[in-house]
Short mmCIF file of C-alpha atoms in Angstrom, two decimals:
data_model
loop_
_atom_site.label_atom_id
_atom_site.label_comp_id
_atom_site.label_asym_id
_atom_site.label_seq_id
_atom_site.Cartn_x
_atom_site.Cartn_y
_atom_site.Cartn_z
CA UNK A 1 95.72 68.27 108.83
CA UNK A 2 94.27 65.18 110.56
CA UNK A 3 92.81 62.06 109.01
CA UNK A 4 89.31 63.54 108.90
CA UNK A 5 90.57 66.58 107.01
CA UNK A 6 92.37 64.32 104.52
CA UNK A 7 89.18 62.35 103.97
CA UNK A 8 87.23 65.55 103.34
CA UNK A 9 89.88 66.70 100.88
CA UNK A 10 89.72 63.39 99.03
CA UNK A 11 85.93 63.72 98.84
CA UNK A 12 86.40 67.15 97.30
CA UNK A 13 88.84 65.64 94.80
CA UNK A 14 86.27 63.00 93.91
CA UNK A 15 83.75 65.73 93.14
CA UNK A 16 86.38 67.48 91.04
CA UNK A 17 87.04 64.26 89.12
CA UNK A 18 83.34 63.98 88.33
CA UNK A 19 83.30 67.57 87.09
CA UNK A 20 86.41 66.93 84.99
CA UNK A 21 84.75 63.87 83.45
CA UNK A 22 81.75 66.01 82.52
CA UNK A 23 83.98 68.64 80.91
CA UNK A 24 85.87 65.94 79.03
CA UNK A 25 82.55 64.62 77.73
CA UNK A 26 81.63 68.05 76.43
CA UNK A 27 85.00 68.32 74.67
CA UNK A 28 84.56 64.84 73.14
CA UNK A 29 81.09 65.76 71.91
CA UNK A 30 79.31 63.10 73.98
CA UNK A 31 77.19 65.66 75.82
CA UNK A 32 73.82 66.94 74.64
CA UNK A 33 73.92 68.69 71.25
CA UNK A 34 74.75 72.37 71.41
CA UNK A 35 73.76 75.16 69.01
CA UNK A 36 77.38 76.29 69.06
CA UNK A 37 79.56 73.20 69.56
CA UNK A 38 82.89 74.97 69.10
CA UNK A 39 82.01 77.61 71.68
CA UNK A 40 80.83 74.90 74.06
CA UNK A 41 84.07 72.96 73.54
CA UNK A 42 86.17 76.06 74.24
CA UNK A 43 84.19 76.80 77.42
CA UNK A 44 84.52 73.18 78.55
CA UNK A 45 88.30 73.33 78.11
CA UNK A 46 88.55 76.53 80.16
CA UNK A 47 86.29 75.12 82.88
CA UNK A 48 88.29 71.90 82.85
CA UNK A 49 91.59 73.75 83.29
CA UNK A 50 90.17 75.71 86.24
CA UNK A 51 88.89 72.51 87.85
CA UNK A 52 92.21 70.74 87.27
CA UNK A 53 94.04 73.65 88.91
CA UNK A 54 91.79 73.42 91.94
CA UNK A 55 92.37 69.68 92.10
CA UNK A 56 96.14 70.16 91.93
CA UNK A 57 95.91 72.40 95.00
CA UNK A 58 93.89 69.75 96.88
CA UNK A 59 96.41 67.10 95.92
CA UNK A 60 99.22 69.34 97.16
CA UNK A 61 97.43 69.59 100.53
CA UNK A 62 97.28 65.80 100.74
CA UNK A 63 100.99 65.61 99.89
CA UNK A 64 101.71 68.11 102.67
CA UNK A 65 99.77 65.94 105.13
CA UNK A 66 101.76 62.83 104.28
CA UNK A 67 105.12 64.65 104.26
CA UNK A 68 104.51 66.17 107.70
CA UNK A 69 103.16 62.84 108.97
CA UNK A 70 106.23 60.95 107.77
CA UNK A 71 108.58 63.48 109.37
CA UNK A 72 106.75 63.15 112.70
CA UNK A 73 106.64 59.34 112.54
CA UNK A 74 110.33 59.11 111.62
CA UNK A 75 111.25 61.32 114.57
CA UNK A 76 109.18 59.15 116.92
CA UNK A 77 110.70 55.91 115.61
CA UNK A 78 114.29 57.13 115.90
CA UNK A 79 116.28 56.93 119.12
CA UNK A 80 116.51 60.19 121.07
CA UNK A 81 119.28 62.44 119.76
CA UNK A 82 121.98 63.51 122.17
CA UNK A 83 123.98 65.92 120.01
CA UNK A 84 123.45 68.37 117.15
CA UNK A 85 125.44 66.08 114.88
CA UNK A 86 123.01 63.21 115.50
CA UNK A 87 120.03 65.48 114.80
CA UNK A 88 121.60 66.60 111.52
CA UNK A 89 122.26 62.99 110.50
CA UNK A 90 118.67 62.01 111.29
CA UNK A 91 117.27 64.92 109.28
CA UNK A 92 119.51 63.98 106.36
CA UNK A 93 118.19 60.42 106.44
CA UNK A 94 114.56 61.58 106.43
CA UNK A 95 115.23 64.02 103.58
CA UNK A 96 116.99 61.35 101.53
CA UNK A 97 114.04 58.96 101.98
CA UNK A 98 111.53 61.57 100.76
CA UNK A 99 113.78 62.53 97.85
CA UNK A 100 114.00 58.91 96.70
CA UNK A 101 110.30 58.13 97.03
CA UNK A 102 109.35 61.29 95.04
CA UNK A 103 112.32 61.10 92.63
CA UNK A 104 113.34 64.69 93.35
CA UNK A 105 116.55 66.30 94.56
CA UNK A 106 117.32 66.29 98.25
CA UNK A 107 117.14 70.07 98.19
CA UNK A 108 113.56 69.91 96.90
CA UNK A 109 112.69 67.25 99.43
CA UNK A 110 114.09 69.32 102.29
CA UNK A 111 112.05 72.33 101.12
CA UNK A 112 108.88 70.22 100.97
CA UNK A 113 109.43 68.89 104.49
CA UNK A 114 110.06 72.36 105.88
CA UNK A 115 106.98 73.78 104.17
CA UNK A 116 104.84 70.84 105.25
CA UNK A 117 105.79 71.35 108.90
CA UNK A 118 105.18 75.09 108.62
CA UNK A 119 101.75 74.65 107.03
CA UNK A 120 100.56 71.99 109.48
CA UNK A 121 101.82 73.74 112.61
CA UNK A 122 101.80 77.50 111.96
CA UNK A 123 99.58 78.35 108.99
CA UNK A 124 96.15 76.74 109.40
CA UNK A 125 94.33 79.23 107.17
CA UNK A 126 96.78 78.67 104.33
CA UNK A 127 96.46 74.90 104.58
CA UNK A 128 92.67 75.17 104.71
CA UNK A 129 92.62 77.34 101.57
CA UNK A 130 94.93 74.87 99.83
CA UNK A 131 92.67 71.96 100.78
CA UNK A 132 89.67 73.80 99.37
CA UNK A 133 91.47 74.61 96.12
CA UNK A 134 91.19 78.34 96.80
CA UNK A 135 94.93 78.95 96.45
CA UNK A 136 97.66 77.10 94.57
CA UNK A 137 100.71 75.34 95.94
CA UNK A 138 102.79 78.29 94.72
CA UNK A 139 100.66 80.65 96.84
CA UNK A 140 101.14 78.41 99.87
CA UNK A 141 104.92 78.42 99.38
CA UNK A 142 104.89 82.23 99.19
CA UNK A 143 103.05 82.36 102.51
CA UNK A 144 105.64 80.02 104.06
CA UNK A 145 108.47 82.22 102.76
CA UNK A 146 106.99 85.54 103.86
CA UNK A 147 106.11 84.34 107.38
CA UNK A 148 109.54 82.83 107.98
CA UNK A 149 111.40 84.65 110.73
CA UNK A 150 108.18 86.09 112.19
CA UNK A 151 106.92 85.17 115.62
CA UNK A 152 103.62 83.20 115.73
CA UNK A 153 101.50 86.29 116.39
CA UNK A 154 102.98 88.25 113.47
CA UNK A 155 102.75 85.21 111.16
CA UNK A 156 99.08 84.71 112.09
CA UNK A 157 98.38 88.39 111.41
CA UNK A 158 99.95 88.25 107.94
CA UNK A 159 98.08 85.05 107.10
CA UNK A 160 94.80 86.43 108.43
CA UNK A 161 95.12 89.65 106.45
CA UNK A 162 95.09 87.78 103.14
CA UNK A 163 93.00 84.69 103.94
CA UNK A 164 90.53 85.70 106.67
CA UNK A 165 87.79 88.03 105.34
CA UNK A 166 86.76 88.76 108.93
CA UNK A 167 90.22 90.01 109.94
CA UNK A 168 90.51 93.70 110.89
CA UNK A 169 91.27 95.62 107.71
CA UNK A 170 91.35 92.44 105.61
CA UNK A 171 93.00 92.70 102.22
CA UNK A 172 90.87 94.39 99.58
CA UNK A 173 90.90 94.01 95.82
CA UNK A 174 91.58 90.59 94.36
CA UNK A 175 91.55 87.61 96.76
CA UNK A 176 94.93 85.95 97.22
CA UNK A 177 93.94 82.99 95.03
CA UNK A 178 93.09 85.33 92.13
CA UNK A 179 96.53 86.94 92.14
CA UNK A 180 99.34 85.30 90.23
CA UNK A 181 101.89 83.99 92.76
CA UNK A 182 104.46 86.65 91.90
CA UNK A 183 102.00 89.46 92.57
CA UNK A 184 100.82 87.75 95.75
CA UNK A 185 104.43 87.61 96.94
CA UNK A 186 104.82 91.33 96.31
CA UNK A 187 101.66 92.14 98.29
CA UNK A 188 102.56 89.78 101.13
CA UNK A 189 106.08 91.20 101.33
CA UNK A 190 104.73 94.74 101.35
CA UNK A 191 102.36 93.92 104.21
CA UNK A 192 105.17 92.18 106.10
CA UNK A 193 107.37 95.27 105.70
CA UNK A 194 104.66 97.55 107.10
CA UNK A 195 103.86 95.30 110.06
CA UNK A 196 107.18 93.68 110.89
CA UNK A 197 107.78 93.69 114.66
CA UNK A 198 111.23 95.20 114.05
CA UNK A 199 111.16 98.83 112.90
CA UNK A 200 111.72 99.31 109.18
CA UNK A 201 114.13 102.12 110.09
CA UNK A 202 116.29 99.65 112.04
CA UNK A 203 116.19 97.04 109.28
CA UNK A 204 116.98 99.66 106.66
CA UNK A 205 119.99 100.90 108.64
CA UNK A 206 121.37 97.37 108.65
CA UNK A 207 120.70 97.07 104.92
CA UNK A 208 122.54 100.31 104.16
CA UNK A 209 125.63 98.89 105.85
CA UNK A 210 125.42 95.86 103.51
CA UNK A 211 125.24 97.83 100.23
CA UNK A 212 127.48 96.49 97.49
CA UNK A 213 128.02 95.98 93.77
CA UNK A 214 127.97 92.39 92.50
CA UNK A 215 129.40 90.84 89.35
CA UNK A 216 128.47 87.31 88.24
CA UNK A 217 129.60 85.65 84.97
CA UNK A 218 126.88 83.92 82.97
CA UNK A 219 126.60 81.77 79.83
CA UNK A 220 127.18 82.78 76.21
CA UNK A 221 129.72 85.48 76.95
CA UNK A 222 127.30 87.44 79.18
CA UNK A 223 127.42 88.49 82.83
CA UNK A 224 125.21 90.07 85.50
CA UNK A 225 126.09 93.38 87.16
CA UNK A 226 123.84 94.27 90.08
CA UNK A 227 123.90 96.82 92.87
CA UNK A 228 122.45 96.39 96.34
CA UNK A 229 121.58 99.99 97.27
CA UNK A 230 118.83 101.89 99.08
CA UNK A 231 115.43 101.83 97.41
CA UNK A 232 115.30 105.55 96.59
CA UNK A 233 118.64 105.34 94.75
CA UNK A 234 117.58 102.23 92.83
CA UNK A 235 114.19 103.70 91.88
CA UNK A 236 115.79 106.93 90.69
CA UNK A 237 118.38 105.11 88.58
CA UNK A 238 115.74 102.85 87.03
CA UNK A 239 113.39 105.74 86.22
CA UNK A 240 116.17 107.85 84.76
CA UNK A 241 117.49 105.00 82.60
CA UNK A 242 113.96 104.26 81.37
CA UNK A 243 113.30 107.86 80.38
CA UNK A 244 116.68 108.09 78.67
CA UNK A 245 115.97 104.89 76.76
CA UNK A 246 112.59 106.21 75.65
CA UNK A 247 114.17 109.42 74.40
CA UNK A 248 116.41 107.38 72.09
CA UNK A 249 113.54 105.42 70.56
CA UNK A 250 112.45 106.31 67.05
CA UNK A 251 111.95 104.95 63.53
CA UNK A 252 115.70 104.63 62.97
CA UNK A 253 116.36 102.89 66.32
CA UNK A 254 116.24 99.09 66.12
CA UNK A 255 116.99 98.40 69.77
CA UNK A 256 114.15 97.55 72.17
CA UNK A 257 113.42 99.58 75.29
CA UNK A 258 115.01 96.83 77.41
CA UNK A 259 118.18 96.86 75.30
CA UNK A 260 118.36 100.66 75.29
CA UNK A 261 117.97 100.81 79.06
CA UNK A 262 120.93 98.46 79.53
CA UNK A 263 123.02 100.33 76.96
CA UNK A 264 122.50 103.83 78.39
CA UNK A 265 123.21 102.60 81.91
CA UNK A 266 126.44 101.00 80.71
CA UNK A 267 127.42 104.23 78.93
CA UNK A 268 126.84 106.23 82.09
CA UNK A 269 128.90 103.83 84.21
CA UNK A 270 131.83 103.49 81.84
CA UNK A 271 132.12 106.97 80.33
CA UNK A 272 129.73 109.21 82.21
CA UNK A 273 126.86 110.86 80.36
CA UNK A 274 128.16 110.70 76.80
CA UNK A 275 127.07 112.90 73.94
CA UNK A 276 123.89 111.62 72.34
CA UNK A 277 122.71 109.80 75.46
CA UNK A 278 119.99 111.93 77.11
CA UNK A 279 119.99 112.43 80.85
CA UNK A 280 116.40 113.32 81.77
CA UNK A 281 115.11 113.97 85.26
CA UNK A 282 113.49 110.89 86.76
CA UNK A 283 109.95 111.17 88.12
CA UNK A 284 109.37 108.81 91.06
CA UNK A 285 106.25 109.00 93.25
CA UNK A 286 106.69 108.83 97.02
CA UNK A 287 103.43 108.17 98.90
CA UNK A 288 103.76 109.41 102.49
CA UNK A 289 101.28 108.95 105.36
CA UNK A 290 100.64 112.42 106.76
CA UNK A 291 101.73 111.56 110.31
CA UNK A 292 104.95 110.01 109.07
CA UNK A 293 105.59 113.16 107.06
CA UNK A 294 105.15 115.21 110.22
CA UNK A 295 107.44 112.91 112.19
CA UNK A 296 104.55 111.95 114.49
CA UNK A 297 104.23 108.40 113.12
CA UNK A 298 106.49 105.52 112.17
CA UNK A 299 104.50 104.02 109.29
CA UNK A 300 106.50 103.28 106.15
CA UNK A 301 106.10 105.42 103.06
CA UNK A 302 105.66 103.77 99.64
CA UNK A 303 108.06 104.19 96.76
CA UNK A 304 106.41 103.74 93.37
CA UNK A 305 107.51 100.45 91.81
CA UNK A 306 109.24 99.24 94.97
CA UNK A 307 106.99 99.19 98.03
CA UNK A 308 107.40 100.23 101.68
CA UNK A 309 110.43 102.35 102.61
CA UNK A 310 111.43 103.92 105.95
CA UNK A 311 109.53 107.15 106.74
CA UNK A 312 112.85 108.83 107.44
CA UNK A 313 113.87 108.24 103.82
CA UNK A 314 110.61 109.79 102.58
CA UNK A 315 110.98 112.82 104.85
CA UNK A 316 114.52 113.32 103.61
CA UNK A 317 113.48 113.11 99.95
CA UNK A 318 110.67 115.63 100.48
CA UNK A 319 112.51 118.02 102.80
CA UNK A 320 115.66 118.07 100.67
CA UNK A 321 113.61 119.07 97.64
CA UNK A 322 114.79 116.09 95.61
CA UNK A 323 113.49 117.09 92.18
CA UNK A 324 113.17 113.53 90.93
CA UNK A 325 110.70 112.51 93.64
CA UNK A 326 107.08 113.71 93.65
CA UNK A 327 105.41 113.73 97.06
CA UNK A 328 101.97 112.09 97.30
CA UNK A 329 99.91 112.72 100.42
CA UNK A 330 97.52 110.04 101.72
CA UNK A 331 94.19 110.34 103.49
CA UNK A 332 94.77 109.95 107.25
CA UNK A 333 91.46 108.04 107.48
CA UNK A 334 91.63 105.53 104.63
CA UNK A 335 95.26 105.53 103.49
CA UNK A 336 94.20 106.29 99.89
CA UNK A 337 96.16 108.88 97.90
CA UNK A 338 94.82 112.43 98.05
CA UNK A 339 97.08 114.67 96.03
CA UNK A 340 100.18 114.73 93.86
CA UNK A 341 102.88 117.29 94.65
CA UNK A 342 101.92 120.87 93.78
CA UNK A 343 104.89 121.22 91.47
CA UNK A 344 103.10 119.01 88.95
CA UNK A 345 99.42 119.08 89.98
CA UNK A 346 98.26 121.48 87.24
CA UNK A 347 100.58 120.44 84.45
CA UNK A 348 99.75 118.03 81.62
CA UNK A 349 101.30 115.01 83.36
CA UNK A 350 99.06 115.22 86.45
CA UNK A 351 96.43 112.79 85.24
CA UNK A 352 99.03 110.31 83.97
CA UNK A 353 100.67 110.38 87.39
CA UNK A 354 97.27 109.78 88.97
CA UNK A 355 96.90 106.71 86.76
CA UNK A 356 100.27 105.50 88.04
CA UNK A 357 98.96 105.85 91.58
CA UNK A 358 95.67 104.14 90.82
CA UNK A 359 97.06 101.18 88.89
CA UNK A 360 100.68 100.82 90.00
CA UNK A 361 101.38 98.65 86.95
CA UNK A 362 99.75 97.40 83.78
CA UNK A 363 96.14 96.64 84.79
CA UNK A 364 95.94 93.38 82.83
CA UNK A 365 95.46 90.53 85.36
CA UNK A 366 98.81 89.17 86.48
CA UNK A 367 100.96 91.61 84.49
CA UNK A 368 103.91 93.01 86.47
CA UNK A 369 105.06 95.63 83.96
CA UNK A 370 105.76 98.74 85.98
CA UNK A 371 103.62 101.83 85.36
CA UNK A 372 106.61 103.89 84.25
CA UNK A 373 106.83 101.77 81.10
CA UNK A 374 103.12 101.91 80.21
CA UNK A 375 100.98 103.99 77.89
CA UNK A 376 97.88 106.09 78.62
CA UNK A 377 94.98 104.64 76.67
CA UNK A 378 91.26 105.39 76.26
CA UNK A 379 89.10 102.45 77.33
CA UNK A 380 86.30 103.68 75.05
CA UNK A 381 88.05 105.12 72.00
CA UNK A 382 87.93 108.87 71.46
CA UNK A 383 86.43 108.26 68.01
CA UNK A 384 83.58 106.33 69.66
CA UNK A 385 82.72 109.12 72.08
CA UNK A 386 85.11 108.27 74.92
CA UNK A 387 86.39 111.21 76.91
CA UNK A 388 89.73 111.91 78.55
CA UNK A 389 88.82 111.32 82.18
CA UNK A 390 90.23 109.05 84.84
CA UNK A 391 87.30 106.62 84.54
CA UNK A 392 87.94 106.19 80.80
CA UNK A 393 91.70 105.75 81.00
CA UNK A 394 94.01 102.83 81.56
CA UNK A 395 97.75 102.42 81.24
CA UNK A 396 98.41 98.98 79.74
CA UNK A 397 101.91 97.89 78.86
CA UNK A 398 102.69 97.73 75.15
CA UNK A 399 101.98 94.01 74.97
CA UNK A 400 98.50 94.31 76.49
CA UNK A 401 97.85 97.59 74.69
CA UNK A 402 98.40 95.67 71.47
CA UNK A 403 96.22 92.81 72.77
CA UNK A 404 93.34 95.27 73.27
CA UNK A 405 93.57 96.66 69.74
CA UNK A 406 94.24 93.44 67.83
CA UNK A 407 91.94 90.96 69.62
CA UNK A 408 88.54 90.89 71.30
CA UNK A 409 90.00 91.45 74.78
CA UNK A 410 88.63 94.70 76.24
CA UNK A 411 89.02 96.61 79.51
CA UNK A 412 85.90 97.92 81.28
CA UNK A 413 84.72 99.42 84.55
CA UNK A 414 87.57 101.69 85.62
CA UNK A 415 86.89 104.21 88.38
CA UNK A 416 88.97 106.98 89.87
CA UNK A 417 90.29 104.55 92.50
CA UNK A 418 90.18 101.18 90.70
CA UNK A 419 91.80 99.97 87.47
CA UNK A 420 89.64 98.34 84.78
CA UNK A 421 88.63 94.70 84.70
CA UNK A 422 89.10 92.79 81.44
CA UNK A 423 86.59 90.84 79.37
CA UNK A 424 88.09 87.96 77.36
CA UNK A 425 87.03 86.85 73.87
CA UNK A 426 85.24 83.96 75.62
CA UNK A 427 83.10 86.48 77.50
CA UNK A 428 84.71 85.86 80.90
CA UNK A 429 85.49 88.71 83.26
CA UNK A 430 88.88 88.87 84.97
CA UNK A 431 89.40 91.53 87.67
CA UNK A 432 92.50 93.65 87.74
CA UNK A 433 94.54 93.77 90.90
CA UNK A 434 93.63 96.75 93.07
CA UNK A 435 95.86 98.79 95.33
CA UNK A 436 95.47 97.62 98.92
CA UNK A 437 95.56 101.02 100.59
CA UNK A 438 95.81 100.55 104.34
CA UNK A 439 94.37 102.97 106.89
CA UNK A 440 97.19 104.62 108.82
CA UNK A 441 97.83 104.15 112.51
CA UNK A 442 97.06 107.31 114.40
CA UNK A 443 99.67 108.28 117.00
CA UNK A 444 98.17 108.36 120.50
CA UNK A 445 98.59 112.09 121.00
CA UNK A 446 97.21 112.93 117.57
CA UNK A 447 94.34 110.49 117.99
CA UNK A 448 93.20 111.98 121.27
CA UNK A 449 93.47 115.55 120.04
CA UNK A 450 92.43 115.36 116.39
CA UNK A 451 90.70 112.02 115.74
CA UNK A 452 87.66 112.60 113.52
CA UNK A 453 84.23 111.40 114.50
CA UNK A 454 82.74 108.61 112.39
CA UNK A 455 79.23 108.49 110.93
CA UNK A 456 77.79 107.24 114.24
CA UNK A 457 79.20 110.20 116.13
CA UNK A 458 81.98 108.27 117.83
CA UNK A 459 85.43 109.77 118.24
CA UNK A 460 88.88 108.35 118.76
CA UNK A 461 88.41 108.62 122.51
CA UNK A 462 85.59 106.05 122.49
CA UNK A 463 86.65 102.48 123.41
CA UNK A 464 87.25 100.31 120.37
CA UNK A 465 87.04 103.22 117.93
CA UNK A 466 88.95 102.96 114.67
CA UNK A 467 89.19 105.51 111.83
CA UNK A 468 86.83 104.55 109.02
CA UNK A 469 88.14 103.50 105.66
CA UNK A 470 85.52 105.28 103.56
CA UNK A 471 87.02 107.64 101.00
CA UNK A 472 86.56 111.36 101.61
CA UNK A 473 84.14 113.51 99.61
CA UNK A 474 86.19 115.15 96.90
CA UNK A 475 85.71 118.83 96.02
CA UNK A 476 84.10 119.49 92.66
CA UNK A 477 87.01 120.43 90.43
CA UNK A 478 87.63 119.63 86.79
CA UNK A 479 89.81 116.93 85.33
CA UNK A 480 93.25 117.87 84.16
CA UNK A 481 95.37 116.59 81.37
CA UNK A 482 97.17 113.44 80.42
CA UNK A 483 100.77 114.17 79.49
CA UNK A 484 101.76 112.10 76.44
CA UNK A 485 99.30 111.64 73.60
CA UNK A 486 97.61 108.25 73.65
CA UNK A 487 97.22 105.82 70.74
CA UNK A 488 94.42 107.96 69.27
CA UNK A 489 96.79 110.93 69.04
CA UNK A 490 94.92 112.92 71.68
CA UNK A 491 96.12 114.36 74.95
CA UNK A 492 94.21 115.20 78.09
CA UNK A 493 93.97 118.81 76.92
CA UNK A 494 91.44 117.74 74.24
CA UNK A 495 87.90 118.27 75.58
CA UNK A 496 85.78 115.14 75.24
CA UNK A 497 82.15 115.10 74.15
CA UNK A 498 80.36 116.33 77.26
CA UNK A 499 83.31 115.19 79.34
CA UNK A 500 83.65 116.47 82.86
CA UNK A 501 84.74 113.22 84.52
CA UNK A 502 85.46 112.58 88.17
CA UNK A 503 87.75 115.25 89.57
CA UNK A 504 91.30 114.96 90.66
CA UNK A 505 91.19 115.88 94.35
CA UNK A 506 92.41 119.15 95.82
CA UNK A 507 95.29 119.07 98.27
CA UNK A 508 93.70 119.06 101.77
CA UNK A 509 97.02 120.13 103.29
CA UNK A 510 98.26 122.89 100.96
CA UNK A 511 100.80 124.09 103.53
CA UNK A 512 102.53 120.72 103.83
CA UNK A 513 105.92 122.32 103.14
CA UNK A 514 105.65 124.21 106.42
CA UNK A 515 105.29 120.90 108.26
CA UNK A 516 108.43 119.45 106.71
CA UNK A 517 110.33 122.67 107.38
CA UNK A 518 109.34 122.42 111.04
#
């Protein structure tokens, strides 16, 4: 960021200060009289917080400019280094200076200097978005973390996917700045896994060699016990422990779901499956690109609640008939899910599993509660005429389920492919994070032989052709049932008033088992 860019950023901050002053005036009551002064004050406070957040991002960009500038100036002023030891000593001196001037630890100062150099030399789109207040400093740090270790081309591709709307197959759903930093990190890491220049199979093989069990003492007579294992094992253990914990819940059980999950896992580890501790079958969704399932592609599969996993792992889970893992096939054009494994397609849990696919987690903005822990819920209550269809269902976690029924917060606008947005008591709309389904990469041989024509009549053999991302036309079939009863006491087997709803799609590859057998 040069001097001109800093000046432009400072001008933007001046405009933000003026806006903040206006909001402060509305809060103090010095603005024009309002018919609803309390509502106006509340709105002014919300607008002021949003403006202050944007200004913090701009200020962080200015800080980055000065940190990178000082590091460059210090290097130019110092005598040329002739050994690694001298370079280390010089870097320590620069870090110590920044730590003292900012009154932070040297570790924090070193991180700031590293991130400042990364942003000013490798991530121009991220720095530009920070300067404009479109993303926060936490978002910028996530981008620095997730591009570390990537070559410049791969780093630019990851950055462009999330911050350049003109990039090929740019991220859909919520913009990066509208995701909480933790969710943005998850999405960025998932994209990095799918597009890393080193095969995910190779990286997974190295990870398997490093598997281990860790024990770390903590305060207050507590300790952490953690296992570094393959994703399918971890997902199966987590799902099984969650279902076992749920089975123990009841009016006489005072422990929370979190406490029960820890207790049943400890019982299994210490004494095996003891009497009174249920051992249900876990249900974990595995979303597999069709070409990866056939062994013709190398794209990662997706493990529900985890993210990208090696296609070889997915093929093994499906081919071995692992009963705890439900295979989900994706559209070879758009990457969107098409069908849930036939073993559960026409059973009461099919619609609930489709909700898990659609939402991935609690649909409240920023919530990370995994879908396995959430509850099926009518957006428009059954008693008010709401039917049991995908477009009238959400799966909020218990906290946000309670928020919906005890406050004026309300979810609206769900579709078969998108979770509901939420309207706040202040009347503001907050979008829910959407799944960023990515069109698969067609293998060369498959593309030449089977690539579909697009709406303009072009095929995969035409120069520059790419499979379209439009969703397929679903067959006209009826909705099926939600498994557990929702808060109204109804299940998906209850017919709604005139309810037909958008259909769950029919499996376009009903003989998929033959492919895996081959």
